[in-house]
Amino acid sequence: MALRVQPLMFGSAPRRQRRWGRVWRPNLLIGGALVLLLILAALLAPRLTSYPPDQMKSTICLQAPSLAHPFGTDKFGRDMFSRVLYGSRIALQMSLLSVLLAAVPGIWLGLLAGYYRGWAEQILSRLMDAWISFPGLLLAIVLVARLGPSLNTTVIALGIVGIPPFYRITRSGTISTRQMLYVEAAQALGLGNWRILLRHILPNLASPLIVLLTQRLGTMLLAAGGLSFIGLGAQPPLPEWGALLASGRDYLDTAWWLAFAPGMAFTLSVMGFNLLGDGLRDTLAP
């Protein structure tokens, strides 16, 4: 009777397969590709088009998409492909700055409230609960209307509105991590509170914070575009996607490409950040 010999399986191979299996996720790959495409469009905009975004030419006004102008031209004869490419710079810049402006105070306040607890934590938590109960975009509209429409005020308003999610996830993570044995051991050894926060607690919160940062980039990008669409964000002639959508809504029947190009840019960018965030959450999950 013939014996069937099974191949030896070493421990490194299954671990390698599991590691690649966690990385090889459709959400992560598709989202990463879309975000990479957005970054490349922002970085290489001057090399990808030969038309300045504000160059007007009266002889080609409202020209349909063609080889010379892949996304057509607007009512002033400006190349829409160039304006969408340069608009990716504004979109990426506004979303990044808004998220950073929200993340830094939100994370620090969450760390301090979750670690020290007490009456200060109760006041901050009630304040954040009241803060997050208001619709974020509506609150941003009020702030921008009060400060005046511009790129800077849009970033500031969205940053202020975006603080509570970072506070809540950091606070809850700090409370649970504070009860870990290694944190209690660090306290018993006499390590300072700031060292414990920065060296032992904050690194343990990296995974959920990375996921939240990624997903909030898409949210901020869409919110900034919404403010520009209603005239409270970027002002003409800046080629911001929301402003491009607003200028193209009057030509949906005669020049559909004016709204289609920035609309697709919005859709793919927000989808990319959301898919990337979902993929990172699944990959970084313990």
PDB file of C-alpha atoms in Angstrom:
ATOM      1  CA  MET A   1       0.000   0.000   0.000  1.00  0.00           C
ATOM      2  CA  ALA A   2       1.439   3.336  -1.028  1.00  0.00           C
ATOM      3  CA  LEU A   3       1.998   5.879   1.677  1.00  0.00           C
ATOM      4  CA  ARG A   4       1.042   9.475   1.036  1.00  0.00           C
ATOM      5  CA  VAL A   5       3.625  11.827   2.452  1.00  0.00           C
ATOM      6  CA  GLN A   6       2.373  15.210   3.590  1.00  0.00           C
ATOM      7  CA  PRO A   7       4.717  18.157   3.016  1.00  0.00           C
ATOM      8  CA  LEU A   8       6.183  19.783   6.079  1.00  0.00           C
ATOM      9  CA  MET A   9       4.613  23.146   6.951  1.00  0.00           C
ATOM     10  CA  PHE A  10       6.883  25.533   8.778  1.00  0.00           C
ATOM     11  CA  GLY A  11       5.443  28.219  11.017  1.00  0.00           C
ATOM     12  CA  SER A  12       6.612  31.154   8.901  1.00  0.00           C
ATOM     13  CA  ALA A  13       4.552  30.217   5.837  1.00  0.00           C
ATOM     14  CA  PRO A  14       1.114  30.293   7.521  1.00  0.00           C
ATOM     15  CA  ARG A  15       2.039  33.531   9.258  1.00  0.00           C
ATOM     16  CA  ARG A  16       3.128  35.050   5.960  1.00  0.00           C
ATOM     17  CA  GLN A  17      -0.095  33.916   4.305  1.00  0.00           C
ATOM     18  CA  ARG A  18      -2.168  35.401   7.111  1.00  0.00           C
ATOM     19  CA  ARG A  19      -0.238  38.652   6.909  1.00  0.00           C
ATOM     20  CA  TRP A  20      -0.731  38.952   3.156  1.00  0.00           C
ATOM     21  CA  GLY A  21      -4.358  37.905   3.560  1.00  0.00           C
ATOM     22  CA  ARG A  22      -4.959  40.820   5.906  1.00  0.00           C
ATOM     23  CA  VAL A  23      -3.320  43.285   3.518  1.00  0.00           C
ATOM     24  CA  TRP A  24      -4.861  41.860   0.337  1.00  0.00           C
ATOM     25  CA  ARG A  25      -8.319  43.301   0.872  1.00  0.00           C
ATOM     26  CA  PRO A  26     -10.385  44.819  -1.954  1.00  0.00           C
ATOM     27  CA  ASN A  27     -11.431  47.831   0.127  1.00  0.00           C
ATOM     28  CA  LEU A  28      -7.859  48.609   1.094  1.00  0.00           C
ATOM     29  CA  LEU A  29      -6.454  48.179  -2.404  1.00  0.00           C
ATOM     30  CA  ILE A  30      -9.190  50.059  -4.266  1.00  0.00           C
ATOM     31  CA  GLY A  31      -9.312  52.848  -1.702  1.00  0.00           C
ATOM     32  CA  GLY A  32      -5.536  53.155  -1.653  1.00  0.00           C
ATOM     33  CA  ALA A  33      -5.442  53.327  -5.452  1.00  0.00           C
ATOM     34  CA  LEU A  34      -8.069  56.086  -5.561  1.00  0.00           C
ATOM     35  CA  VAL A  35      -6.329  58.114  -2.850  1.00  0.00           C
ATOM     36  CA  LEU A  36      -2.990  57.651  -4.608  1.00  0.00           C
ATOM     37  CA  LEU A  37      -4.608  58.865  -7.831  1.00  0.00           C
ATOM     38  CA  LEU A  38      -5.830  61.993  -6.021  1.00  0.00           C
ATOM     39  CA  ILE A  39      -2.376  62.671  -4.578  1.00  0.00           C
ATOM     40  CA  LEU A  40      -0.683  62.188  -7.956  1.00  0.00           C
ATOM     41  CA  ALA A  41      -3.202  64.505  -9.620  1.00  0.00           C
ATOM     42  CA  ALA A  42      -2.455  67.184  -7.031  1.00  0.00           C
ATOM     43  CA  LEU A  43       1.321  66.801  -7.274  1.00  0.00           C
ATOM     44  CA  LEU A  44       1.600  66.427 -11.053  1.00  0.00           C
ATOM     45  CA  ALA A  45      -1.103  68.874 -12.157  1.00  0.00           C
ATOM     46  CA  PRO A  46       1.316  71.225 -14.001  1.00  0.00           C
ATOM     47  CA  ARG A  47       2.814  68.270 -15.894  1.00  0.00           C
ATOM     48  CA  LEU A  48      -0.478  66.612 -16.793  1.00  0.00           C
ATOM     49  CA  THR A  49      -1.954  69.611 -18.605  1.00  0.00           C
ATOM     50  CA  SER A  50      -0.561  72.396 -20.760  1.00  0.00           C
ATOM     51  CA  TYR A  51      -3.384  74.836 -20.007  1.00  0.00           C
ATOM     52  CA  PRO A  52      -3.293  77.149 -16.975  1.00  0.00           C
ATOM     53  CA  PRO A  53      -6.497  76.747 -14.946  1.00  0.00           C
ATOM     54  CA  ASP A  54      -7.471  80.419 -15.356  1.00  0.00           C
ATOM     55  CA  GLN A  55      -6.567  80.866 -19.027  1.00  0.00           C
ATOM     56  CA  MET A  56      -9.617  82.150 -20.934  1.00  0.00           C
ATOM     57  CA  LYS A  57     -10.211  81.742 -24.671  1.00  0.00           C
ATOM     58  CA  SER A  58     -13.412  83.146 -26.131  1.00  0.00           C
ATOM     59  CA  THR A  59     -13.255  80.994 -29.275  1.00  0.00           C
ATOM     60  CA  ILE A  60     -13.743  77.695 -27.409  1.00  0.00           C
ATOM     61  CA  CYS A  61     -16.424  78.581 -24.856  1.00  0.00           C
ATOM     62  CA  LEU A  62     -18.590  75.633 -23.737  1.00  0.00           C
ATOM     63  CA  GLN A  63     -16.768  73.215 -26.000  1.00  0.00           C
ATOM     64  CA  ALA A  64     -17.681  69.552 -25.522  1.00  0.00           C
ATOM     65  CA  PRO A  65     -15.041  67.033 -24.381  1.00  0.00           C
ATOM     66  CA  SER A  66     -12.436  66.322 -27.054  1.00  0.00           C
ATOM     67  CA  LEU A  67      -8.856  65.123 -27.379  1.00  0.00           C
ATOM     68  CA  ALA A  68      -7.583  68.661 -26.865  1.00  0.00           C
ATOM     69  CA  HIS A  69      -9.879  69.248 -23.878  1.00  0.00           C
ATOM     70  CA  PRO A  70     -10.811  65.867 -22.298  1.00  0.00           C
ATOM     71  CA  PHE A  71     -13.299  67.444 -19.857  1.00  0.00           C
ATOM     72  CA  GLY A  72     -14.467  70.192 -22.220  1.00  0.00           C
ATOM     73  CA  THR A  73     -14.345  73.931 -21.537  1.00  0.00           C
ATOM     74  CA  ASP A  74     -16.483  76.277 -19.443  1.00  0.00           C
ATOM     75  CA  LYS A  75     -18.356  79.442 -20.401  1.00  0.00           C
ATOM     76  CA  PHE A  76     -15.120  81.446 -20.373  1.00  0.00           C
ATOM     77  CA  GLY A  77     -13.204  78.969 -22.514  1.00  0.00           C
ATOM     78  CA  ARG A  78     -11.150  77.610 -19.610  1.00  0.00           C
ATOM     79  CA  ASP A  79     -10.002  73.997 -19.817  1.00  0.00           C
ATOM     80  CA  MET A  80     -12.026  71.907 -17.359  1.00  0.00           C
ATOM     81  CA  PHE A  81      -9.436  69.130 -17.189  1.00  0.00           C
ATOM     82  CA  SER A  82      -6.875  71.641 -15.961  1.00  0.00           C
ATOM     83  CA  ARG A  83      -9.306  73.167 -13.471  1.00  0.00           C
ATOM     84  CA  VAL A  84     -10.274  69.781 -12.030  1.00  0.00           C
ATOM     85  CA  LEU A  85      -6.605  68.791 -11.689  1.00  0.00           C
ATOM     86  CA  TYR A  86      -5.665  72.017  -9.928  1.00  0.00           C
ATOM     87  CA  GLY A  87      -8.828  71.723  -7.867  1.00  0.00           C
ATOM     88  CA  SER A  88      -7.492  68.458  -6.433  1.00  0.00           C
ATOM     89  CA  ARG A  89      -4.744  70.505  -4.774  1.00  0.00           C
ATOM     90  CA  ILE A  90      -7.282  72.738  -3.067  1.00  0.00           C
ATOM     91  CA  ALA A  91      -9.476  69.792  -2.053  1.00  0.00           C
ATOM     92  CA  LEU A  92      -6.572  67.836  -0.592  1.00  0.00           C
ATOM     93  CA  GLN A  93      -5.144  70.866   1.188  1.00  0.00           C
ATOM     94  CA  MET A  94      -8.457  71.853   2.764  1.00  0.00           C
ATOM     95  CA  SER A  95      -9.284  68.326   3.929  1.00  0.00           C
ATOM     96  CA  LEU A  96      -5.815  67.722   5.389  1.00  0.00           C
ATOM     97  CA  LEU A  97      -5.695  71.032   7.258  1.00  0.00           C
ATOM     98  CA  SER A  98      -9.250  70.621   8.558  1.00  0.00           C
ATOM     99  CA  VAL A  99      -8.556  67.125   9.862  1.00  0.00           C
ATOM    100  CA  LEU A 100      -5.296  68.190  11.509  1.00  0.00           C
ATOM    101  CA  LEU A 101      -6.988  71.183  13.104  1.00  0.00           C
ATOM    102  CA  ALA A 102      -9.646  68.856  14.507  1.00  0.00           C
ATOM    103  CA  ALA A 103      -7.358  65.969  15.463  1.00  0.00           C
ATOM    104  CA  VAL A 104      -4.704  67.797  17.499  1.00  0.00           C
ATOM    105  CA  PRO A 105      -6.978  69.386  20.145  1.00  0.00           C
ATOM    106  CA  GLY A 106      -9.428  66.482  20.040  1.00  0.00           C
ATOM    107  CA  ILE A 107      -6.746  63.884  20.754  1.00  0.00           C
ATOM    108  CA  TRP A 108      -5.065  65.934  23.477  1.00  0.00           C
ATOM    109  CA  LEU A 109      -8.318  66.726  25.250  1.00  0.00           C
ATOM    110  CA  GLY A 110      -9.357  63.074  25.001  1.00  0.00           C
ATOM    111  CA  LEU A 111      -6.054  61.912  26.482  1.00  0.00           C
ATOM    112  CA  LEU A 112      -6.246  64.327  29.401  1.00  0.00           C
ATOM    113  CA  ALA A 113      -9.933  63.682  30.111  1.00  0.00           C
ATOM    114  CA  GLY A 114      -9.586  59.897  29.939  1.00  0.00           C
ATOM    115  CA  TYR A 115      -6.455  59.782  32.077  1.00  0.00           C
ATOM    116  CA  TYR A 116      -7.235  62.283  34.833  1.00  0.00           C
ATOM    117  CA  ARG A 117     -11.059  61.840  34.847  1.00  0.00           C
ATOM    118  CA  GLY A 118     -12.810  63.900  37.553  1.00  0.00           C
ATOM    119  CA  TRP A 119     -14.991  66.971  37.145  1.00  0.00           C
ATOM    120  CA  ALA A 120     -13.018  68.329  34.184  1.00  0.00           C
ATOM    121  CA  GLU A 121     -13.708  65.143  32.235  1.00  0.00           C
ATOM    122  CA  GLN A 122     -17.416  65.367  33.047  1.00  0.00           C
ATOM    123  CA  ILE A 123     -17.623  68.967  31.830  1.00  0.00           C
ATOM    124  CA  LEU A 124     -15.685  68.228  28.636  1.00  0.00           C
ATOM    125  CA  SER A 125     -17.770  65.154  27.868  1.00  0.00           C
ATOM    126  CA  ARG A 126     -21.062  67.007  28.331  1.00  0.00           C
ATOM    127  CA  LEU A 127     -19.747  69.854  26.184  1.00  0.00           C
ATOM    128  CA  MET A 128     -18.722  67.445  23.416  1.00  0.00           C
ATOM    129  CA  ASP A 129     -22.078  65.660  23.587  1.00  0.00           C
ATOM    130  CA  ALA A 130     -23.882  68.973  23.143  1.00  0.00           C
ATOM    131  CA  TRP A 131     -21.422  69.945  20.406  1.00  0.00           C
ATOM    132  CA  ILE A 132     -21.934  66.769  18.390  1.00  0.00           C
ATOM    133  CA  SER A 133     -25.723  66.963  18.712  1.00  0.00           C
ATOM    134  CA  PHE A 134     -25.763  69.861  16.243  1.00  0.00           C
ATOM    135  CA  PRO A 135     -25.541  68.981  12.530  1.00  0.00           C
ATOM    136  CA  GLY A 136     -21.890  69.470  11.641  1.00  0.00           C
ATOM    137  CA  LEU A 137     -22.415  71.133   8.275  1.00  0.00           C
ATOM    138  CA  LEU A 138     -25.034  73.502   9.697  1.00  0.00           C
ATOM    139  CA  LEU A 139     -22.664  74.563  12.474  1.00  0.00           C
ATOM    140  CA  ALA A 140     -19.887  75.082   9.912  1.00  0.00           C
ATOM    141  CA  ILE A 141     -22.229  77.254   7.819  1.00  0.00           C
ATOM    142  CA  VAL A 142     -22.956  79.429  10.854  1.00  0.00           C
ATOM    143  CA  LEU A 143     -19.250  79.802  11.655  1.00  0.00           C
ATOM    144  CA  VAL A 144     -18.257  80.621   8.071  1.00  0.00           C
ATOM    145  CA  ALA A 145     -21.114  83.099   7.729  1.00  0.00           C
ATOM    146  CA  ARG A 146     -19.906  84.785  10.909  1.00  0.00           C
ATOM    147  CA  LEU A 147     -16.207  84.829   9.963  1.00  0.00           C
ATOM    148  CA  GLY A 148     -16.644  85.489   6.247  1.00  0.00           C
ATOM    149  CA  PRO A 149     -16.320  83.120   3.267  1.00  0.00           C
ATOM    150  CA  SER A 150     -12.771  82.114   2.334  1.00  0.00           C
ATOM    151  CA  LEU A 151     -10.522  79.065   2.265  1.00  0.00           C
ATOM    152  CA  ASN A 152      -9.035  79.867   5.674  1.00  0.00           C
ATOM    153  CA  THR A 153     -12.362  80.337   7.429  1.00  0.00           C
ATOM    154  CA  THR A 154     -13.678  77.134   5.847  1.00  0.00           C
ATOM    155  CA  VAL A 155     -10.716  75.185   7.204  1.00  0.00           C
ATOM    156  CA  ILE A 156     -11.109  76.746  10.658  1.00  0.00           C
ATOM    157  CA  ALA A 157     -14.862  76.095  10.780  1.00  0.00           C
ATOM    158  CA  LEU A 158     -14.536  72.471   9.668  1.00  0.00           C
ATOM    159  CA  GLY A 159     -11.664  71.939  12.101  1.00  0.00           C
ATOM    160  CA  ILE A 160     -13.753  73.209  15.012  1.00  0.00           C
ATOM    161  CA  VAL A 161     -16.738  71.093  13.986  1.00  0.00           C
ATOM    162  CA  GLY A 162     -14.559  67.976  13.669  1.00  0.00           C
ATOM    163  CA  ILE A 163     -13.095  67.976  17.197  1.00  0.00           C
ATOM    164  CA  PRO A 164     -15.717  65.820  19.052  1.00  0.00           C
ATOM    165  CA  PRO A 165     -15.164  62.514  17.156  1.00  0.00           C
ATOM    166  CA  PHE A 166     -11.437  62.586  17.933  1.00  0.00           C
ATOM    167  CA  TYR A 167     -12.126  63.491  21.559  1.00  0.00           C
ATOM    168  CA  ARG A 168     -14.632  60.686  22.083  1.00  0.00           C
ATOM    169  CA  ILE A 169     -12.586  57.877  20.541  1.00  0.00           C
ATOM    170  CA  THR A 170      -9.400  59.021  22.333  1.00  0.00           C
ATOM    171  CA  ARG A 171     -11.128  59.412  25.689  1.00  0.00           C
ATOM    172  CA  SER A 172     -12.760  55.972  25.568  1.00  0.00           C
ATOM    173  CA  GLY A 173      -9.502  54.353  24.452  1.00  0.00           C
ATOM    174  CA  THR A 174      -7.541  56.115  27.183  1.00  0.00           C
ATOM    175  CA  ILE A 175      -9.983  54.998  29.887  1.00  0.00           C
ATOM    176  CA  SER A 176      -9.674  51.348  28.849  1.00  0.00           C
ATOM    177  CA  THR A 177      -5.900  51.491  28.312  1.00  0.00           C
ATOM    178  CA  ARG A 178      -5.352  53.212  31.660  1.00  0.00           C
ATOM    179  CA  GLN A 179      -6.507  50.015  33.389  1.00  0.00           C
ATOM    180  CA  MET A 180      -3.949  47.817  31.621  1.00  0.00           C
ATOM    181  CA  LEU A 181      -1.290  46.130  33.732  1.00  0.00           C
ATOM    182  CA  TYR A 182       1.626  47.738  31.912  1.00  0.00           C
ATOM    183  CA  VAL A 183       0.212  51.216  32.614  1.00  0.00           C
ATOM    184  CA  GLU A 184      -0.265  50.366  36.286  1.00  0.00           C
ATOM    185  CA  ALA A 185       3.295  49.026  36.341  1.00  0.00           C
ATOM    186  CA  ALA A 186       4.587  52.270  34.826  1.00  0.00           C
ATOM    187  CA  GLN A 187       2.716  54.241  37.477  1.00  0.00           C
ATOM    188  CA  ALA A 188       4.136  52.003  40.209  1.00  0.00           C
ATOM    189  CA  LEU A 189       7.651  52.632  38.900  1.00  0.00           C
ATOM    190  CA  GLY A 190       7.112  56.358  39.341  1.00  0.00           C
ATOM    191  CA  LEU A 191       7.038  57.372  35.674  1.00  0.00           C
ATOM    192  CA  GLY A 192       5.585  60.817  35.010  1.00  0.00           C
ATOM    193  CA  ASN A 193       2.040  61.192  33.741  1.00  0.00           C
ATOM    194  CA  TRP A 194       3.126  62.823  30.488  1.00  0.00           C
ATOM    195  CA  ARG A 195       5.582  60.039  29.787  1.00  0.00           C
ATOM    196  CA  ILE A 196       2.888  57.438  30.412  1.00  0.00           C
ATOM    197  CA  LEU A 197       0.478  59.277  28.120  1.00  0.00           C
ATOM    198  CA  LEU A 198       2.947  59.712  25.266  1.00  0.00           C
ATOM    199  CA  ARG A 199       4.942  56.474  25.539  1.00  0.00           C
ATOM    200  CA  HIS A 200       2.389  53.928  26.714  1.00  0.00           C
ATOM    201  CA  ILE A 201      -1.189  55.096  26.087  1.00  0.00           C
ATOM    202  CA  LEU A 202      -1.104  57.136  22.866  1.00  0.00           C
ATOM    203  CA  PRO A 203       0.727  54.457  20.799  1.00  0.00           C
ATOM    204  CA  ASN A 204      -1.923  51.941  21.859  1.00  0.00           C
ATOM    205  CA  LEU A 205      -4.584  54.190  20.277  1.00  0.00           C
ATOM    206  CA  ALA A 206      -2.786  54.461  16.936  1.00  0.00           C
ATOM    207  CA  SER A 207      -4.964  51.955  15.046  1.00  0.00           C
ATOM    208  CA  PRO A 208      -8.413  53.488  15.722  1.00  0.00           C
ATOM    209  CA  LEU A 209      -7.039  56.999  15.290  1.00  0.00           C
ATOM    210  CA  ILE A 210      -5.487  56.164  11.906  1.00  0.00           C
ATOM    211  CA  VAL A 211      -8.810  54.743  10.729  1.00  0.00           C
ATOM    212  CA  LEU A 212     -10.702  57.794  11.984  1.00  0.00           C
ATOM    213  CA  LEU A 213      -8.200  60.181  10.385  1.00  0.00           C
ATOM    214  CA  THR A 214      -8.573  58.473   7.023  1.00  0.00           C
ATOM    215  CA  GLN A 215     -12.361  58.465   7.085  1.00  0.00           C
ATOM    216  CA  ARG A 216     -12.556  62.070   8.267  1.00  0.00           C
ATOM    217  CA  LEU A 217     -10.464  63.165   5.278  1.00  0.00           C
ATOM    218  CA  GLY A 218     -13.284  62.125   2.975  1.00  0.00           C
ATOM    219  CA  THR A 219     -15.877  63.754   5.222  1.00  0.00           C
ATOM    220  CA  MET A 220     -13.978  67.047   5.344  1.00  0.00           C
ATOM    221  CA  LEU A 221     -13.372  67.014   1.599  1.00  0.00           C
ATOM    222  CA  LEU A 222     -17.095  66.643   0.962  1.00  0.00           C
ATOM    223  CA  ALA A 223     -18.032  69.252   3.586  1.00  0.00           C
ATOM    224  CA  ALA A 224     -15.575  71.793   2.170  1.00  0.00           C
ATOM    225  CA  GLY A 225     -17.023  71.221  -1.282  1.00  0.00           C
ATOM    226  CA  GLY A 226     -20.533  71.674   0.077  1.00  0.00           C
ATOM    227  CA  LEU A 227     -19.628  75.028   1.610  1.00  0.00           C
ATOM    228  CA  SER A 228     -18.054  76.164  -1.654  1.00  0.00           C
ATOM    229  CA  PHE A 229     -21.117  74.984  -3.564  1.00  0.00           C
ATOM    230  CA  ILE A 230     -23.370  77.367  -1.621  1.00  0.00           C
ATOM    231  CA  GLY A 231     -20.869  80.212  -1.889  1.00  0.00           C
ATOM    232  CA  LEU A 232     -19.354  80.059   1.616  1.00  0.00           C
ATOM    233  CA  GLY A 233     -16.072  78.329   0.797  1.00  0.00           C
ATOM    234  CA  ALA A 234     -13.574  78.947  -1.974  1.00  0.00           C
ATOM    235  CA  GLN A 235     -14.446  81.974  -4.067  1.00  0.00           C
ATOM    236  CA  PRO A 236     -14.114  82.333  -7.866  1.00  0.00           C
ATOM    237  CA  PRO A 237     -11.911  82.144  -9.820  1.00  0.00           C
ATOM    238  CA  LEU A 238     -10.328  79.416  -7.651  1.00  0.00           C
ATOM    239  CA  PRO A 239     -10.914  76.013  -9.313  1.00  0.00           C
ATOM    240  CA  GLU A 240     -12.403  74.362  -6.231  1.00  0.00           C
ATOM    241  CA  TRP A 241     -14.606  71.352  -6.998  1.00  0.00           C
ATOM    242  CA  GLY A 242     -17.641  72.615  -5.100  1.00  0.00           C
ATOM    243  CA  ALA A 243     -17.436  75.975  -6.853  1.00  0.00           C
ATOM    244  CA  LEU A 244     -17.077  74.196 -10.208  1.00  0.00           C
ATOM    245  CA  LEU A 245     -20.220  72.191  -9.461  1.00  0.00           C
ATOM    246  CA  ALA A 246     -22.086  75.366  -8.563  1.00  0.00           C
ATOM    247  CA  SER A 247     -21.067  77.068 -11.805  1.00  0.00           C
ATOM    248  CA  GLY A 248     -22.055  74.013 -13.849  1.00  0.00           C
ATOM    249  CA  ARG A 249     -25.539  73.463 -12.407  1.00  0.00           C
ATOM    250  CA  ASP A 250     -27.020  76.101 -14.751  1.00  0.00           C
ATOM    251  CA  TYR A 251     -25.731  74.209 -17.792  1.00  0.00           C
ATOM    252  CA  LEU A 252     -26.888  70.670 -17.050  1.00  0.00           C
ATOM    253  CA  ASP A 253     -28.972  70.533 -20.233  1.00  0.00           C
ATOM    254  CA  THR A 254     -26.552  72.241 -22.613  1.00  0.00           C
ATOM    255  CA  ALA A 255     -23.088  71.555 -21.122  1.00  0.00           C
ATOM    256  CA  TRP A 256     -23.361  68.511 -18.850  1.00  0.00           C
ATOM    257  CA  TRP A 257     -19.577  68.107 -18.584  1.00  0.00           C
ATOM    258  CA  LEU A 258     -19.253  71.231 -16.425  1.00  0.00           C
ATOM    259  CA  ALA A 259     -20.877  69.421 -13.485  1.00  0.00           C
ATOM    260  CA  PHE A 260     -19.936  65.864 -14.438  1.00  0.00           C
ATOM    261  CA  ALA A 261     -16.148  66.310 -14.182  1.00  0.00           C
ATOM    262  CA  PRO A 262     -15.973  67.827 -10.656  1.00  0.00           C
ATOM    263  CA  GLY A 263     -18.819  65.547  -9.554  1.00  0.00           C
ATOM    264  CA  MET A 264     -16.863  62.448 -10.545  1.00  0.00           C
ATOM    265  CA  ALA A 265     -13.760  63.863  -8.852  1.00  0.00           C
ATOM    266  CA  PHE A 266     -15.758  64.277  -5.641  1.00  0.00           C
ATOM    267  CA  THR A 267     -17.253  60.801  -5.896  1.00  0.00           C
ATOM    268  CA  LEU A 268     -13.986  58.974  -6.530  1.00  0.00           C
ATOM    269  CA  SER A 269     -12.062  60.908  -3.867  1.00  0.00           C
ATOM    270  CA  VAL A 270     -14.615  60.446  -1.091  1.00  0.00           C
ATOM    271  CA  MET A 271     -15.100  56.808  -2.072  1.00  0.00           C
ATOM    272  CA  GLY A 272     -11.336  56.321  -1.959  1.00  0.00           C
ATOM    273  CA  PHE A 273     -10.974  57.689   1.568  1.00  0.00           C
ATOM    274  CA  ASN A 274     -13.982  55.713   2.831  1.00  0.00           C
ATOM    275  CA  LEU A 275     -12.795  52.440   1.296  1.00  0.00           C
ATOM    276  CA  LEU A 276      -9.268  53.041   2.566  1.00  0.00           C
ATOM    277  CA  GLY A 277     -10.591  53.695   6.061  1.00  0.00           C
ATOM    278  CA  ASP A 278     -12.690  50.512   6.002  1.00  0.00           C
ATOM    279  CA  GLY A 279      -9.731  48.503   4.724  1.00  0.00           C
ATOM    280  CA  LEU A 280      -7.410  49.896   7.379  1.00  0.00           C
ATOM    281  CA  ARG A 281      -9.978  49.129  10.077  1.00  0.00           C
ATOM    282  CA  ASP A 282     -10.203  45.500   8.959  1.00  0.00           C
ATOM    283  CA  THR A 283      -6.427  45.191   8.581  1.00  0.00           C
ATOM    284  CA  LEU A 284      -5.472  46.845  11.868  1.00  0.00           C
ATOM    285  CA  ALA A 285      -8.187  45.087  13.876  1.00  0.00           C
ATOM    286  CA  PRO A 286      -6.650  42.688  16.414  1.00  0.00           C
TER     287      PRO A 286
END
